[in-house]
XYZ file of N, CA and C in Angstrom:
489
model
N 128.247 251.939 87.280
C 128.433 252.697 88.504
C 127.600 253.966 88.469
N 127.302 254.496 87.296
C 126.558 255.736 87.163
C 125.130 255.602 87.688
N 124.589 254.397 87.798
C 123.202 254.178 88.217
C 122.964 254.591 89.662
N 123.965 254.483 90.533
C 123.727 254.744 91.943
C 124.283 256.095 92.393
N 124.179 257.118 91.548
C 124.686 258.437 91.895
C 123.550 259.356 92.312
N 123.835 260.194 93.304
C 122.864 261.163 93.806
C 123.325 262.540 93.363
N 122.444 263.364 92.782
C 122.868 264.694 92.354
C 123.258 265.549 93.551
N 124.301 266.347 93.390
C 124.738 267.280 94.423
C 124.315 268.673 94.002
N 124.277 269.574 94.948
C 123.810 270.922 94.675
C 124.764 271.705 93.786
N 126.031 271.351 93.760
C 126.998 272.134 93.018
C 127.382 271.489 91.698
N 126.512 270.610 91.176
C 126.725 270.056 89.858
C 127.507 268.759 89.820
N 128.186 268.380 90.890
C 128.911 267.111 90.870
C 128.004 266.005 91.375
N 128.459 264.779 91.245
C 127.656 263.655 91.700
C 128.443 262.866 92.717
N 127.718 262.166 93.580
C 128.349 261.444 94.670
C 127.775 260.043 94.765
N 128.592 259.008 94.929
C 128.041 257.657 95.018
C 127.247 257.459 96.300
N 126.162 256.695 96.192
C 125.382 256.350 97.371
C 126.141 255.311 98.172
N 125.922 255.268 99.513
C 126.552 254.197 100.276
C 125.934 252.862 99.897
N 126.671 251.774 100.108
C 126.155 250.448 99.781
C 124.969 250.129 100.671
N 123.875 249.681 100.049
C 122.677 249.362 100.825
C 122.154 247.977 100.502
N 122.943 247.167 99.813
C 122.473 245.836 99.410
C 122.210 244.972 100.637
N 121.073 244.285 100.620
C 120.729 243.382 101.726
C 121.538 242.105 101.598
N 121.930 241.546 102.746
C 122.693 240.298 102.745
C 121.904 239.229 103.482
N 122.114 237.990 103.087
C 121.491 236.859 103.768
C 122.403 236.459 104.921
N 121.959 236.752 106.153
C 122.768 236.468 107.331
C 122.414 235.128 107.971
N 121.545 234.336 107.354
C 121.125 233.075 107.962
C 122.285 232.096 108.116
N 123.277 232.179 107.205
C 124.418 231.267 107.286
C 125.616 231.906 107.980
N 125.468 233.133 108.467
C 126.572 233.834 109.119
C 126.126 234.299 110.504
N 126.108 233.424 111.508
C 125.592 233.802 112.821
C 126.370 234.940 113.474
N 127.698 235.014 113.289
C 128.470 236.095 113.907
C 128.074 237.439 113.303
N 127.915 237.487 111.993
C 127.548 238.718 111.313
C 126.138 239.139 111.684
N 125.224 238.185 111.771
C 123.844 238.504 112.123
C 123.773 239.116 113.506
N 124.568 238.638 114.436
C 124.570 239.194 115.787
C 125.107 240.616 115.774
N 126.059 240.884 114.904
C 126.650 242.217 114.838
C 125.679 243.254 114.288
N 124.733 242.870 113.457
C 123.833 243.845 112.853
C 122.911 244.491 113.869
N 122.719 243.874 115.032
C 121.883 244.501 116.051
C 122.676 245.498 116.880
N 123.985 245.512 116.759
C 124.849 246.430 117.500
C 124.997 247.751 116.761
N 126.201 248.322 116.786
C 126.432 249.604 116.115
C 126.182 249.511 114.615
N 125.906 250.654 114.010
C 125.644 250.702 112.576
C 126.900 250.324 111.803
N 126.729 249.774 110.597
C 127.900 249.495 109.759
C 128.664 250.780 109.472
N 129.939 250.652 109.172
C 130.818 251.800 108.976
C 130.281 252.787 107.934
N 129.688 252.289 106.836
C 129.210 253.193 105.787
C 127.942 253.937 106.198
N 127.344 253.592 107.326
C 126.115 254.239 107.781
C 126.384 255.466 108.642
N 127.630 255.738 108.995
C 127.957 256.898 109.823
C 129.317 257.438 109.388
N 129.583 258.716 109.678
C 130.879 259.263 109.268
C 132.013 258.670 110.096
N 133.224 258.687 109.522
C 134.404 258.212 110.236
C 134.790 259.201 111.324
N 135.919 258.959 111.938
C 136.353 259.770 113.070
C 136.649 261.218 112.683
N 137.020 261.489 111.448
C 137.312 262.857 111.029
C 136.005 263.556 110.660
N 135.256 263.940 111.669
C 133.909 264.469 111.507
C 133.866 265.742 110.656
N 134.831 266.627 110.845
C 134.817 267.892 110.117
C 134.934 267.677 108.608
N 135.746 266.719 108.191
C 135.923 266.457 106.772
C 134.809 265.598 106.184
N 134.359 264.601 106.925
C 133.457 263.604 106.362
C 131.975 263.864 106.589
N 131.613 264.607 107.625
C 130.196 264.775 107.930
C 129.406 265.428 106.795
N 129.892 266.511 106.178
C 129.088 267.123 105.104
C 128.741 266.154 103.982
N 129.706 265.347 103.527
C 129.426 264.373 102.460
C 128.478 263.278 102.951
N 128.704 262.803 104.174
C 127.843 261.760 104.739
C 126.408 262.277 104.878
N 126.253 263.496 105.402
C 124.931 264.086 105.609
C 124.220 264.289 104.274
N 124.933 264.806 103.279
C 124.351 265.017 101.954
C 123.896 263.694 101.346
N 124.705 262.662 101.493
C 124.350 261.349 100.959
C 123.135 260.773 101.679
N 123.127 260.863 102.992
C 122.034 260.306 103.799
C 120.710 261.000 103.458
N 120.712 262.322 103.418
C 119.487 263.071 103.114
C 119.121 262.897 101.644
N 120.115 262.802 100.751
C 119.842 262.541 99.335
C 119.105 261.229 99.140
N 119.490 260.207 99.903
C 118.792 258.913 99.836
C 117.352 259.041 100.322
N 117.137 259.793 101.393
C 115.770 260.010 101.892
C 114.940 260.761 100.850
N 115.563 261.746 100.200
C 114.870 262.554 99.192
C 114.447 261.696 97.996
N 115.368 260.867 97.487
C 115.031 260.040 96.321
C 113.995 258.974 96.666
N 113.914 258.587 97.938
C 112.919 257.598 98.381
C 111.599 258.265 98.785
N 111.488 259.588 98.581
C 110.299 260.359 98.980
C 109.938 260.148 100.447
N 110.948 260.032 101.293
C 110.741 259.851 102.732
C 110.208 261.160 103.325
N 109.094 261.124 104.080
C 108.517 262.354 104.645
C 109.428 263.037 105.667
N 110.429 262.339 106.182
C 111.367 262.969 107.123
C 112.273 263.972 106.425
N 112.371 263.875 105.105
C 113.218 264.786 104.338
C 112.409 266.022 103.957
N 112.419 267.016 104.838
C 111.694 268.264 104.580
C 112.483 269.112 103.578
N 111.834 270.078 102.924
C 112.568 270.952 101.996
C 113.735 271.686 102.672
N 113.543 272.131 103.919
C 114.624 272.819 104.629
C 115.791 271.880 104.918
N 115.499 270.652 105.318
C 116.548 269.674 105.600
C 117.313 269.331 104.323
N 116.598 269.182 103.214
C 117.249 268.882 101.940
C 118.140 270.050 101.505
N 117.649 271.287 101.659
C 118.446 272.464 101.302
C 119.703 272.540 102.161
N 119.572 272.245 103.441
C 120.716 272.252 104.343
C 121.735 271.190 103.933
N 121.265 270.008 103.568
C 122.154 268.916 103.158
C 122.884 269.243 101.853
N 122.249 269.986 100.962
C 122.889 270.357 99.694
C 123.989 271.392 99.894
N 123.954 272.083 101.003
C 124.982 273.076 101.306
C 124.620 274.446 100.778
N 125.388 275.458 101.193
C 125.117 276.820 100.729
C 125.367 276.951 99.234
N 124.703 277.923 98.620
C 124.817 278.132 97.177
C 126.188 278.661 96.777
N 126.825 279.428 97.641
C 128.164 279.949 97.372
C 128.867 280.143 98.710
N 130.000 280.805 98.679
C 130.709 281.051 99.932
C 129.974 282.104 100.749
N 130.305 282.189 102.018
C 129.655 283.138 102.919
C 129.989 284.567 102.523
N 129.048 285.461 102.799
C 129.229 286.881 102.554
C 129.316 287.586 103.897
N 130.309 288.448 104.061
C 130.437 289.234 105.282
C 129.593 290.494 105.117
N 128.686 290.737 106.073
C 127.795 291.895 105.981
C 127.932 292.750 107.243
N 127.549 294.042 107.143
C 127.676 294.981 108.264
C 126.505 294.949 109.224
N 125.328 294.578 108.728
C 124.150 294.556 109.599
C 123.122 293.593 109.033
N 122.212 293.183 109.903
C 121.117 292.324 109.476
C 119.997 292.411 110.505
N 118.818 291.975 110.101
C 117.671 291.928 111.001
C 117.278 290.462 111.157
N 117.237 289.986 112.408
C 116.852 288.614 112.714
C 115.719 288.663 113.731
N 114.579 288.089 113.379
C 113.402 288.075 114.260
C 113.046 289.472 114.767
N 113.148 290.459 113.895
C 112.771 291.824 114.240
C 113.830 292.609 114.998
N 114.984 292.034 115.249
C 116.061 292.712 115.976
C 117.195 293.007 115.001
N 117.644 294.283 114.987
C 118.731 294.673 114.090
C 120.069 294.448 114.788
N 121.002 293.821 114.065
C 122.347 293.571 114.560
C 123.327 294.326 113.676
N 124.302 295.011 114.306
C 125.274 295.838 113.597
C 126.674 295.471 114.085
N 127.641 295.365 113.168
C 129.015 295.033 113.558
C 129.711 296.249 114.162
N 130.702 295.980 115.006
C 131.420 297.035 115.724
C 132.115 298.016 114.776
N 132.710 297.535 113.696
C 133.430 298.423 112.769
C 132.516 299.493 112.177
N 131.242 299.227 112.078
C 130.278 300.214 111.573
C 129.988 301.272 112.636
N 130.101 300.898 113.910
C 129.809 301.813 115.014
C 130.968 302.734 115.377
N 132.179 302.427 114.947
C 133.371 303.154 115.386
C 133.248 304.659 115.184
N 132.744 305.100 114.044
C 132.668 306.530 113.737
C 131.309 307.142 114.066
N 130.470 306.431 114.759
C 129.125 306.922 115.065
C 129.009 307.285 116.538
N 128.099 308.199 116.825
C 127.898 308.594 118.222
C 127.074 307.560 118.981
N 126.175 306.888 118.292
C 125.398 305.827 118.952
C 126.055 304.484 118.663
N 126.161 303.676 119.691
C 126.783 302.356 119.561
C 125.698 301.295 119.600
N 125.719 300.410 118.612
C 124.663 299.407 118.477
C 125.203 297.995 118.294
N 126.502 297.796 118.519
C 127.106 296.500 118.212
C 127.208 295.577 119.425
N 126.627 295.973 120.535
C 126.686 295.147 121.741
C 125.771 293.938 121.651
N 126.213 292.855 122.254
C 125.440 291.613 122.308
C 125.292 291.226 123.777
N 124.104 290.821 124.142
C 123.834 290.354 125.495
C 123.078 289.037 125.377
N 123.569 288.018 126.080
C 122.947 286.703 125.987
C 122.814 286.095 127.382
N 121.631 285.567 127.715
C 121.466 284.966 129.047
C 122.261 283.672 129.181
N 122.774 283.433 130.385
C 123.507 282.204 130.675
C 122.561 281.125 131.164
N 123.120 280.017 131.612
C 122.307 278.896 132.081
C 121.730 279.141 133.469
N 122.453 279.874 134.312
C 122.001 280.141 135.680
C 121.115 281.382 135.702
N 120.143 281.450 136.621
C 119.288 282.644 136.728
C 120.135 283.891 137.016
N 119.875 284.953 136.283
C 120.597 286.205 136.465
C 121.961 286.255 135.799
N 122.411 285.163 135.213
C 123.713 285.123 134.551
C 123.573 285.693 133.138
N 124.430 286.652 132.795
C 124.393 287.272 131.472
C 125.800 287.313 130.891
N 125.879 287.167 129.591
C 127.137 287.275 128.867
C 127.048 288.500 127.961
N 128.147 289.276 127.926
C 128.179 290.496 127.136
C 129.329 290.432 126.139
N 129.080 290.961 124.959
C 130.118 290.949 123.943
C 129.891 292.018 122.901
N 130.793 292.043 121.949
C 130.762 293.018 120.870
C 130.741 292.254 119.551
N 129.795 292.592 118.690
C 129.632 291.901 117.413
C 130.739 292.332 116.453
N 131.609 291.386 116.104
C 132.757 291.674 115.244
C 132.470 291.425 113.766
N 131.693 290.394 113.457
C 131.446 290.054 112.057
C 130.128 289.302 111.934
N 129.457 289.482 110.804
C 128.238 288.739 110.481
C 128.494 288.027 109.156
N 128.376 286.705 109.161
C 128.535 285.915 107.938
C 127.169 285.414 107.502
N 126.837 285.645 106.239
C 125.542 285.224 105.703
C 125.755 284.103 104.686
N 125.043 282.992 104.899
C 125.074 281.842 103.996
C 123.714 281.726 103.322
N 123.685 281.625 101.992
C 122.431 281.490 101.249
C 122.226 280.044 100.827
N 121.053 279.515 101.140
C 120.643 278.172 100.733
C 119.489 278.326 99.745
N 119.015 277.241 99.165
C 117.952 277.338 98.164
C 116.661 277.896 98.746
N 116.346 277.581 99.993
C 115.070 277.968 100.592
C 115.182 279.111 101.605
N 116.386 279.410 102.100
C 116.526 280.348 103.214
C 117.961 280.853 103.313
N 118.183 281.773 104.263
C 119.523 282.279 104.566
C 119.811 282.009 106.037
N 121.088 281.836 106.347
C 121.532 281.620 107.723
C 122.627 282.636 108.009
N 122.566 283.272 109.182
C 123.631 284.188 109.579
C 124.345 283.630 110.804
N 125.662 283.798 110.809
C 126.491 283.424 111.954
C 127.177 284.677 112.467
N 127.233 284.826 113.783
C 127.859 285.988 114.403
C 129.225 285.614 114.970
N 130.201 286.461 114.737
C 131.493 286.343 115.417
C 131.491 287.425 116.490
N 131.582 287.000 117.747
C 131.445 287.926 118.873
C 132.713 287.915 119.715
N 133.149 289.092 120.136
C 134.248 289.232 121.093
C 133.593 289.317 122.472
N 133.701 288.227 123.253
C 133.043 288.155 124.560
C 133.928 288.775 125.626
N 133.296 289.427 126.619
C 134.009 290.076 127.714
C 133.865 289.258 128.991
N 134.947 289.177 129.763
C 134.927 288.484 131.049
C 134.703 289.531 132.131
N 133.442 289.792 132.465
C 133.113 290.830 133.438
C 133.522 290.446 134.853
N 133.527 289.170 135.185
C 133.934 288.738 136.525
C 135.405 289.081 136.761
N 136.247 288.850 135.794
C 137.676 289.156 135.896
C 137.884 290.663 136.000
N 137.138 291.419 135.236
C 137.250 292.878 135.235
C 136.805 293.456 136.577
N 135.723 292.909 137.151
C 135.219 293.389 138.438
C 136.250 293.143 139.537
N 136.931 292.004 139.533
C 137.962 291.708 140.532
C 139.110 292.696 140.413
N 139.505 293.035 139.183
C 140.597 293.975 138.952
C 140.218 295.360 139.454
N 139.010 295.817 139.190
C 138.570 297.143 139.615
C 138.413 297.216 141.131
N 137.948 296.162 141.779
C 137.753 296.156 143.227
C 139.075 296.090 143.986
N 140.113 295.543 143.401
C 141.394 295.405 144.094
C 142.212 296.686 144.069
N 141.878 297.679 143.251
C 142.676 298.905 143.181
C 142.156 300.006 144.054
């Protein structure tokens, strides 16, 4: 069983999904099914949150060991997962723009924790306050996720206009 293991980023090993070819010439019902949906081991089960990370790591690990050009270094690093748990940080610079969390702005005269994001419709904007920045480190890069407290300006405008 040890022969079909793929190394994981955190030192453990994971079995590869079964990939043995079968002779379907004597099984017409099975042969017809292979043109339909993928076999169960080729996709994650219904519990996507629990199973997708392992499925994705296995799928990309197989591409990596086969030297498949679709397996880029960034994709492989993403499939291996972050090097450790996320780190909460107060500020960061992304694409030349500095982002600062609200708790850092509380005692300052200048406020820099506001977030503005365009909506799908022309002229539509969403406004919020940056509450937390989580930084994940991978082998090739870092990823930051923002936790934002969004404001409903339409609701607020109705309240102010009615008084």
